[in-house]
Every structure is written in C-alpha cells, then in structure tokens.
Short mmCIF file of C-alpha atoms in Angstrom, two decimals:
data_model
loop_
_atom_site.label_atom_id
_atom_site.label_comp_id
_atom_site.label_asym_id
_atom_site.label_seq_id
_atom_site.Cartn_x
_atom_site.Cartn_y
_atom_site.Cartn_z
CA UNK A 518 0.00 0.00 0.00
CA UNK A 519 1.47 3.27 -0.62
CA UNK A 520 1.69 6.34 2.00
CA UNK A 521 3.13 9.70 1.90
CA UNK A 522 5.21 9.88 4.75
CA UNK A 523 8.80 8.36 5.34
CA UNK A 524 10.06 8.08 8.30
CA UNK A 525 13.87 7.89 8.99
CA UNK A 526 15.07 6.21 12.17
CA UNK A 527 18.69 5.22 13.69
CA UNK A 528 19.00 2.51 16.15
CA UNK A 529 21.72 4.26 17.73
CA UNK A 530 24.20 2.53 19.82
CA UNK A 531 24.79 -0.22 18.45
CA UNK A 532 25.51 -2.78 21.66
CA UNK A 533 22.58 -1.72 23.53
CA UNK A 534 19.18 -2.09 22.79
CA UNK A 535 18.43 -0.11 20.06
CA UNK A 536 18.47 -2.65 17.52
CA UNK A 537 16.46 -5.41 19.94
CA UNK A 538 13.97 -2.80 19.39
CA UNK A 539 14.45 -1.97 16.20
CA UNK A 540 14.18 -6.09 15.08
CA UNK A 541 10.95 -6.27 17.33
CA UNK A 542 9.43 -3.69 16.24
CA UNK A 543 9.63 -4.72 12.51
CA UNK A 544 7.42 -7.69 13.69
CA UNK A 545 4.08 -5.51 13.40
CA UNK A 546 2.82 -4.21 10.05
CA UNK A 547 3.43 -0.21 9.33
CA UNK A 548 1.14 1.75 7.61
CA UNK A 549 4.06 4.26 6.49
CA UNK A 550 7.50 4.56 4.81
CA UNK A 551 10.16 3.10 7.31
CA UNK A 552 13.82 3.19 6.79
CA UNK A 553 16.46 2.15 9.03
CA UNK A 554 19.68 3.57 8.82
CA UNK A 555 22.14 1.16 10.46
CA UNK A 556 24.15 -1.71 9.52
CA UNK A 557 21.70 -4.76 8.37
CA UNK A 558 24.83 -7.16 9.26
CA UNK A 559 24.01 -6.19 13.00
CA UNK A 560 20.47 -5.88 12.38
CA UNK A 561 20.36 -9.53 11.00
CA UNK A 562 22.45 -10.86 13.91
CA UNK A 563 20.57 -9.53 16.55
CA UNK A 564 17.45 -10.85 14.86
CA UNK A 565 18.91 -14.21 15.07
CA UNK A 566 19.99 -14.25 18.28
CA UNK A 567 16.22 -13.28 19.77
CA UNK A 568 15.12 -15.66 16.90
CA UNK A 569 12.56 -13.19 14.67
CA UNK A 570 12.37 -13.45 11.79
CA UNK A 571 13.81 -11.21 9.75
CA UNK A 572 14.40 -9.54 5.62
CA UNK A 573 16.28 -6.53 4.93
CA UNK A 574 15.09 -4.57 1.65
CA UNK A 575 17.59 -2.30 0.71
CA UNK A 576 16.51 1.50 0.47
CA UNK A 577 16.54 3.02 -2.85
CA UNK A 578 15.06 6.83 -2.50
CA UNK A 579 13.95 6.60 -6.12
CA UNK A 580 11.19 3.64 -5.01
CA UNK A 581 7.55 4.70 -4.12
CA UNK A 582 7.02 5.25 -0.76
CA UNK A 583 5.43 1.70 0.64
CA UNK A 584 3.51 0.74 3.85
CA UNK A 585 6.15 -1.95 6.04
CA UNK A 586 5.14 -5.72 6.09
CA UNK A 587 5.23 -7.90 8.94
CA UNK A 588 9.30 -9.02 9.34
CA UNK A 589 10.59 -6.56 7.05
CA UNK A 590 12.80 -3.73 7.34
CA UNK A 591 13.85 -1.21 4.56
CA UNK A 592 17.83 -0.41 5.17
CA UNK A 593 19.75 2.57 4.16
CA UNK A 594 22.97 0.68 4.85
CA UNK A 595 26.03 2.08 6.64
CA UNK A 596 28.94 -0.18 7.93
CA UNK A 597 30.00 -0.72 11.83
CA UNK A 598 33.95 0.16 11.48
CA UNK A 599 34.13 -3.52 14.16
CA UNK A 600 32.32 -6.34 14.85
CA UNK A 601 29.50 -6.08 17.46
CA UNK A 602 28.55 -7.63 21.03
CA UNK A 603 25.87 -6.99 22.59
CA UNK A 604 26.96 -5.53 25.98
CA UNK A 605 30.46 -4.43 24.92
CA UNK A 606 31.06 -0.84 24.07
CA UNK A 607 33.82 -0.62 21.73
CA UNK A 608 34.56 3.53 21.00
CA UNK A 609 35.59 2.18 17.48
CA UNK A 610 32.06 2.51 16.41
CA UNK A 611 31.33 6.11 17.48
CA UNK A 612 31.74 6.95 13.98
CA UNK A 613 29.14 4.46 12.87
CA UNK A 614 26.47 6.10 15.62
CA UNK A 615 27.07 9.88 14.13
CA UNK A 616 27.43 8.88 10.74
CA UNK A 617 24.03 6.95 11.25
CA UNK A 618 22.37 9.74 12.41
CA UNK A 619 24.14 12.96 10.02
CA UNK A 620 22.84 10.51 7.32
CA UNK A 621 19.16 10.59 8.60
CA UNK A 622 19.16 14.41 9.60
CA UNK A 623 20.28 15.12 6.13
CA UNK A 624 17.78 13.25 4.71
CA UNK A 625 14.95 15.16 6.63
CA UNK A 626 16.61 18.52 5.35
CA UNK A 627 16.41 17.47 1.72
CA UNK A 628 12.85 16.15 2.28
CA UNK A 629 14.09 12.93 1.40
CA UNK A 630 12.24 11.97 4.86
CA UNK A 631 9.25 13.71 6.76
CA UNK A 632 10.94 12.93 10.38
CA UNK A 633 13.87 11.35 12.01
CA UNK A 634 13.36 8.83 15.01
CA UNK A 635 16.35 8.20 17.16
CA UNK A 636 17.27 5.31 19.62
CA UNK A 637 19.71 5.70 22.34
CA UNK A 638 23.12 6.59 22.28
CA UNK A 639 25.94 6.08 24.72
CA UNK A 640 27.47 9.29 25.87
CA UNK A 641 30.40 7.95 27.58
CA UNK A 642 31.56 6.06 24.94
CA UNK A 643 31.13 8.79 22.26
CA UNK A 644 33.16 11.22 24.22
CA UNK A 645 35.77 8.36 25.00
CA UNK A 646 36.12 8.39 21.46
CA UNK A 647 37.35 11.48 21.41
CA UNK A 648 33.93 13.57 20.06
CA UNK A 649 32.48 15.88 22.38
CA UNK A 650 28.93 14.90 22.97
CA UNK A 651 26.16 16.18 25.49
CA UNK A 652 23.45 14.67 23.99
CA UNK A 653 21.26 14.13 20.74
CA UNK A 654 19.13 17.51 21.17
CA UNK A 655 23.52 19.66 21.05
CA UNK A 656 24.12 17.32 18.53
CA UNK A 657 21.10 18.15 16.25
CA UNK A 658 20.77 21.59 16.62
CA UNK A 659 25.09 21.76 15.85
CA UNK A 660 24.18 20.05 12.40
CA UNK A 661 21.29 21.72 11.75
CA UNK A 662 22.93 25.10 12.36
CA UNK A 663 20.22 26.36 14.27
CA UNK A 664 21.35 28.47 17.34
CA UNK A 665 18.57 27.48 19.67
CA UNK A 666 16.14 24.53 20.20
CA UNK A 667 13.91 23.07 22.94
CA UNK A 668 13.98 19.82 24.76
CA UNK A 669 10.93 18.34 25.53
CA UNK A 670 9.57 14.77 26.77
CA UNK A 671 5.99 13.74 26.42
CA UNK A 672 3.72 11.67 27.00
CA UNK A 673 -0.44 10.67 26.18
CA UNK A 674 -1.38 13.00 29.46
CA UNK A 675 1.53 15.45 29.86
CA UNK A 676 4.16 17.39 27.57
CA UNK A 677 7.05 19.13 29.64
CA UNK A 678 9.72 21.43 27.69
CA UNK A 679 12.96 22.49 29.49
CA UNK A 680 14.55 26.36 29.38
CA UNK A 681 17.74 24.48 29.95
CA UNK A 682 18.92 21.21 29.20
CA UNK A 683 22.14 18.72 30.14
CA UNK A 684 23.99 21.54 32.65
CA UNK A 685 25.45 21.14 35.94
CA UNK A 686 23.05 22.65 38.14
CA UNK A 687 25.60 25.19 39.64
CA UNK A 688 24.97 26.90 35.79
CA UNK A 689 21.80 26.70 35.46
CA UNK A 690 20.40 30.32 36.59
CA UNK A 691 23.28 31.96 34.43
CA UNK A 692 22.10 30.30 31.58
CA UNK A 693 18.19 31.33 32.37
CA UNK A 694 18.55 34.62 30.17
CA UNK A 695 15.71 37.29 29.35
CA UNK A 696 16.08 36.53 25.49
CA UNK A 697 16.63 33.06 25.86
CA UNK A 698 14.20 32.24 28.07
CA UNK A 699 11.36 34.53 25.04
CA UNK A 700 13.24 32.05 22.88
CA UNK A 701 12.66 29.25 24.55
CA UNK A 702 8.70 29.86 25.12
CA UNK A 703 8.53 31.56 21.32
CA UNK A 704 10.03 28.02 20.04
CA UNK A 705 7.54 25.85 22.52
CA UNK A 706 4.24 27.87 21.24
CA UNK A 707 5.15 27.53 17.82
CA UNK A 708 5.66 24.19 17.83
CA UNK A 709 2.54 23.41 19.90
CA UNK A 710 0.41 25.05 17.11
CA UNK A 711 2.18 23.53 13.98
CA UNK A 712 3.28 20.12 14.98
CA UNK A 713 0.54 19.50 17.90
CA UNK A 714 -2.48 21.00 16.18
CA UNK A 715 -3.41 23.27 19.09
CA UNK A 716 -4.65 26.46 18.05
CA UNK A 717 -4.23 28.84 21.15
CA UNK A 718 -2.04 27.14 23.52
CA UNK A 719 -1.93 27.06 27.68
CA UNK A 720 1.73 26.74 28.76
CA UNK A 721 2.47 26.44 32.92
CA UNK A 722 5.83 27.95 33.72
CA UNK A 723 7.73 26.72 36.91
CA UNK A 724 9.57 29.41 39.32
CA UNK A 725 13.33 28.33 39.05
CA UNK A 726 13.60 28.74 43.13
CA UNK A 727 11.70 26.90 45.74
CA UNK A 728 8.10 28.60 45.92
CA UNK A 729 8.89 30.55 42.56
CA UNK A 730 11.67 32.97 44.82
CA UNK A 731 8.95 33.66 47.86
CA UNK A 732 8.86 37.37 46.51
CA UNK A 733 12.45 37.51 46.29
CA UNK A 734 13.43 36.14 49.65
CA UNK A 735 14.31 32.54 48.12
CA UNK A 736 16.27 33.81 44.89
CA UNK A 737 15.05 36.98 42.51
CA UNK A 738 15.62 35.55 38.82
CA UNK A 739 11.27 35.19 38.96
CA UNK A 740 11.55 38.53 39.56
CA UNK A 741 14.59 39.93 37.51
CA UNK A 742 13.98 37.54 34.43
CA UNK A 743 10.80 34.79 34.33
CA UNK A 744 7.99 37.49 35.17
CA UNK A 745 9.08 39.83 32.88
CA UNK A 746 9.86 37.63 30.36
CA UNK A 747 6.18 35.94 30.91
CA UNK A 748 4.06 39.71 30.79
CA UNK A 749 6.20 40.36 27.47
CA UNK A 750 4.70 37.44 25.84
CA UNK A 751 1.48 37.77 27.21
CA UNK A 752 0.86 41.19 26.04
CA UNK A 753 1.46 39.64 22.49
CA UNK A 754 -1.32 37.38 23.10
CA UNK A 755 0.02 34.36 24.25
CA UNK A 756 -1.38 32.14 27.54
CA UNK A 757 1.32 31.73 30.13
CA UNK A 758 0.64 30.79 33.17
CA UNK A 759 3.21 30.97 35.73
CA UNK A 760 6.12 31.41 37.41
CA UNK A 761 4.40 28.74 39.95
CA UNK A 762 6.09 26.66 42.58
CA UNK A 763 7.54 23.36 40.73
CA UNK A 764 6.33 21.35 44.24
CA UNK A 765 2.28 22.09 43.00
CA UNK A 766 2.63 22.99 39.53
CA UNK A 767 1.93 19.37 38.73
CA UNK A 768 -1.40 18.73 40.43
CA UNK A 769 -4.16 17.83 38.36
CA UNK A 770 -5.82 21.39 38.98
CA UNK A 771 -3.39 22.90 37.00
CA UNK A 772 -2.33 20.18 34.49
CA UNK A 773 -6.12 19.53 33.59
CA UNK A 774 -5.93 23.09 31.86
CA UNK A 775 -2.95 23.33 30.56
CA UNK A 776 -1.09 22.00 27.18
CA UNK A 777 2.33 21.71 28.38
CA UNK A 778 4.80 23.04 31.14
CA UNK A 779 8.15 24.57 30.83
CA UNK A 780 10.39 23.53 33.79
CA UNK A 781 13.69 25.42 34.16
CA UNK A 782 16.33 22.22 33.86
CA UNK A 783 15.88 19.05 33.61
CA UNK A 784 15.42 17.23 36.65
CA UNK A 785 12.79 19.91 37.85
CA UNK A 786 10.11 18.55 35.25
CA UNK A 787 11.40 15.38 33.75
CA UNK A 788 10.91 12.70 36.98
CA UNK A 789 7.18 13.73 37.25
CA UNK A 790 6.96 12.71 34.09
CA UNK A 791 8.64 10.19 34.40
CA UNK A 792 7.01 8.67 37.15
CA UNK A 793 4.00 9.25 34.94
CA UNK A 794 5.11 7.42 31.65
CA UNK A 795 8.14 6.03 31.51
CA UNK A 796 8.68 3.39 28.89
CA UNK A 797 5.77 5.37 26.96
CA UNK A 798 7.27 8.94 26.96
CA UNK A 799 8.96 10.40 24.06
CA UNK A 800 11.77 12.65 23.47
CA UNK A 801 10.78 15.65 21.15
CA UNK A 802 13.66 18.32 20.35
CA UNK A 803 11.81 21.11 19.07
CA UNK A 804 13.21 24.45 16.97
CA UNK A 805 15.05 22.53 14.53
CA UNK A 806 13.99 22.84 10.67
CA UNK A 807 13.21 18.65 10.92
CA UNK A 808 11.18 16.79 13.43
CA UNK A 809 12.83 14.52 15.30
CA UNK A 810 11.79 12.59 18.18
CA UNK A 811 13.56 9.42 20.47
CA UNK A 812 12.71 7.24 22.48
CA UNK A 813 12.73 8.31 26.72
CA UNK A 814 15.21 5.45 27.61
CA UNK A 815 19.18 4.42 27.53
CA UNK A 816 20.93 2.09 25.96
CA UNK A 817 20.46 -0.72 28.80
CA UNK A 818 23.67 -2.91 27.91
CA UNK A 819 22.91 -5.35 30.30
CA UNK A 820 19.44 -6.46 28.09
CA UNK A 821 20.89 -6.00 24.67
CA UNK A 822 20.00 -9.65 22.99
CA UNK A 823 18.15 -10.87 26.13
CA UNK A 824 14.89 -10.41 24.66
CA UNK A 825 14.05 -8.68 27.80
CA UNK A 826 13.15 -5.15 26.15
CA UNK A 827 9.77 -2.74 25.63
CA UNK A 828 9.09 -1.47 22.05
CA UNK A 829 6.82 1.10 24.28
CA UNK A 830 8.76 3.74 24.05
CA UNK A 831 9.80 3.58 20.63
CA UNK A 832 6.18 2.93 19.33
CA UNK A 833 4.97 6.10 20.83
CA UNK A 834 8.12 8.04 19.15
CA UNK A 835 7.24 6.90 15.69
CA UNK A 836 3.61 7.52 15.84
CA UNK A 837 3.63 10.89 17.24
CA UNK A 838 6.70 11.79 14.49
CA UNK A 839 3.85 10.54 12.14
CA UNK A 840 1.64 13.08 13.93
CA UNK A 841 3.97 15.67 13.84
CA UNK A 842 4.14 15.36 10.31
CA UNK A 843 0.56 15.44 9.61
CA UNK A 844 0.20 18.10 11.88
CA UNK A 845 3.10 20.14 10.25
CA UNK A 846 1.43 19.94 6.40
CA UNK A 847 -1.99 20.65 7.68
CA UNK A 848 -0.78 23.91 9.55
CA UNK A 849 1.42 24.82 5.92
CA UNK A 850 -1.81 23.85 4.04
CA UNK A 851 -3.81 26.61 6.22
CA UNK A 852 -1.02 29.24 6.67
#
C-alpha cells in the first residue's frame, strides 16, 4: 500500500538495545514509509539471536514510498567500522552512531524523509572516542545550524519542555537569560500550534527557586527575568501561566488546563513525568527545521539480545513523528 510519509530512524548505539527494538518492532505491520539507517549485518544478527524473523530490503530513495510488512525492514545501509557484542562498548564505532544519524538528519533537510526517530546513544563512549557529545538535542541543533532549540519529553497526558537542558546545576540560573528564556517559550508555542495541532495554547511555567523565589526572599531571577519575560509574551497574546512553585505545579488542577509546562532544567520537570510514563514517553527536540523525536530510555547494555526489552517507548516516538508530520502539512496547508 502506498503512503506519503517516510520516516527515517537510527537505532543508535549499536551494543545496547536499540536494535532489539528496532528487530521487534519490525514484527508488526506499518502503515508508512520506514527506513532504518544502520548496519543490516548487525540488524540480522541480533534478529537471530532473539530468533525473529527477519528480511532486509535495501533502500533506494527513487522507489515509491510503501507501507512496512510484517518481518521486514527497509535499510539505508552504513557499515559498523568492528564487529558487534551486545553488551560491549567498543569507542571504534562512534563513527558508525554519528554517521548513522548525520545521514538521517540530512535526509529530513532534503525532504528525502518527513521525520527522524532516534534510539539511544551512549554518551560515555562517544566522548571516549574522542567527540564531544552532550546529547542528541547539542548534537542536532550543531548540524542543523540552528542556534537554539527546545527539549521536551511527552507523553499521552503530559508534555514538559525544558529552558535548559544537560547543565550542571551550579549553571543553570546563568544560563536562564531574558532573550533566551522569550526564545525558549517563542520556540515551545510555535511548535505546539504547527506540529501538535493546538490552536491557542496554555503553557504552565515553573519558578526556578523553591516557591517561585517567595517574593524575592528565596532567589530573585522570577523577579529579575521569568515574570518579565512571561508579561512580554502575554501582552502579544500568548497564555502563560506561571512562574508557579515546581512542588504544586503538577497537580491535576493545574495540568487539567494546561497543554504543556516549561520547567527550568531538567530534573525539575522530567521525573514527574517520568514517574508518569516512563517506557511510553517520548523525546521531542523542538526548533530545529526537521522533526525529530527518540525514544525516553538508555541504551540498557545489560538487556541488549536478552529479549528482555519494551518497544513502548519507541512505538509512541514513531507515531507521534507521524503526527507531527501530519500536523506540520496541515498547519502549511492553512497558513
């Protein structure tokens, strides 16, 4: 059957359990364009080890984009530089994981694909390598060229954005700036209207001190950047609710009318959710000219060929990339 959308996705590292996952999920039929960028010799070995069946169609960009049968997987092939073992980094293939996913961002940016989906990556490794690496959302917005983006992790009953992401907490309130943080909120809106389909949207906004600062007494950057920043935006037209107190901001009185919250770093708003959906979450990086979204968990080493792993996660990043895509053309179609 043939679809319109073509989705790009990179198992990431490959010892872990990104392409357990990967193999699994190819058991299910797709109604879309899938196309793994990886190494199929890996892909094919891992298959046989958890014993699924498995056939790798080589991608050919020229072909009509095609729904996914049951035990298939289309490959855009690129080599591991060593052999693999699941459970064994080896820095050797650090290469292999950035080539895997520069290949699949480029793609997006030539509209070769609608989205890229991402597995995990091992940060430790990478940077043993000798490549500087923070995380995916540095790395994407670096080869995308685009100066600032937006971390954000969802799930089916909550969507929280960060104003900061992977910093020692000693930087954080240096790095909460008064353009930064208009940036940050500008780039969150936008994306809730064009890739989420919601016309006017309610963002919460945590406080960055206990209480939101206590009128100053607990910390003043509510009062010398957030607030400000917040009545800016408002006076433009936009719903922000906030700065509250991150210890009752998520209470279902003011989650039930909101669309998303903006925490200030990432472990302010990212266990709630957590706690809420992990295994089912999704990673969204939002701001960049390409959708992209990953799945919410590492690369668990110790499971990689076990068997003992949760497509849950990666599931819900695919389908809401498909969403996002939808969304995205819909929003062009009317603006």
């Amino acid at each position: 059957m043939s679809t319109s959308i073509r989705i790009a996705l990179t198992p990431g590292e490959p010892a872990g359990i990104g392409p357990d996952i990967v193999v699994e999920f190819a058991q299910q039929y797709r109604e879309y364009d899938l196309v793994v960028i990886a190494d199929p010799k890996v892909l094919l070995s891992r298959s046989k080890q958890r014993k699924l069946a498995l056939q790798i169609i080589p991608y050919d960009s020229a072909h009509s984009m095609e729904s996914g049968e049951i035990g298939t997987l289309k490959v855009l092939p690129l080599s591991v530089a060593t052999s693999v073992i699941p459970g064994q980094l080896n820095p050797n293939n650090t290469t292999y994981v950035l080539n895997c996913l520069r290949q699949g961002i480029t793609g997006c940016l030539n509209k070769e694909f609608s989205a890229l989906v991402t597995g995990p990556v091992h940060k430790e490794v990478i940077n043993q390598a000798g490549t500087a690496f923070t995380g995916h959302t540095e790395f994407l917005a670096q080869v995308c060229d685009t100066p600032q983006v937006v971390m954000m992790l969802a799930t089916s009953e909550l969507r929280v954005a960060l104003a900061t992401t992977h910093l020692p907490l000693s930087q954080v309130s240096q790095a909460i700036t008064y353009q930064g943080l208009i940036n940050t909120i500008e780039i969150l809106y936008d994306s809730l209207q064009q890739d989420f389909g919601i016309s006017h949207p309610k963002i919460l906004v945590c406080g960055l001190n206990p209480h939101a600062g206590e009128g100053g007494y607990l910390g003043d950057e509510e009062i010398k950047t957030i607030i400000p920043v917040l009545e800016q935006l408002r006076a433009r037209g936009m719903d922000l609710i906030g700065p509250l107190p991150a210890d009752t901001l998520f209470v279902p009185k003011y989650l039930a009318q909101a669309d998303a919250v903006l925490a200030m770093y990432h472990d302010q708003g990212l266990p709630v959710l957590k706690h809420l959906g992990f295994g089912q979450a999704v990673n969204i990086t939002l701001g960049l000219p390409i959708i992209r979204t990953s799945v919410d968990h590492g690369t668990a080493l110790e499971l990689a060929g076990t068997g003992k792993v949760d497509i849950g996660s990666l599931d819900t990043a695919i389908k809401t990339a498909l969403d996002m895509a939808k969304n995205r053309q819909q929003y062009k179609n009317i603006n």
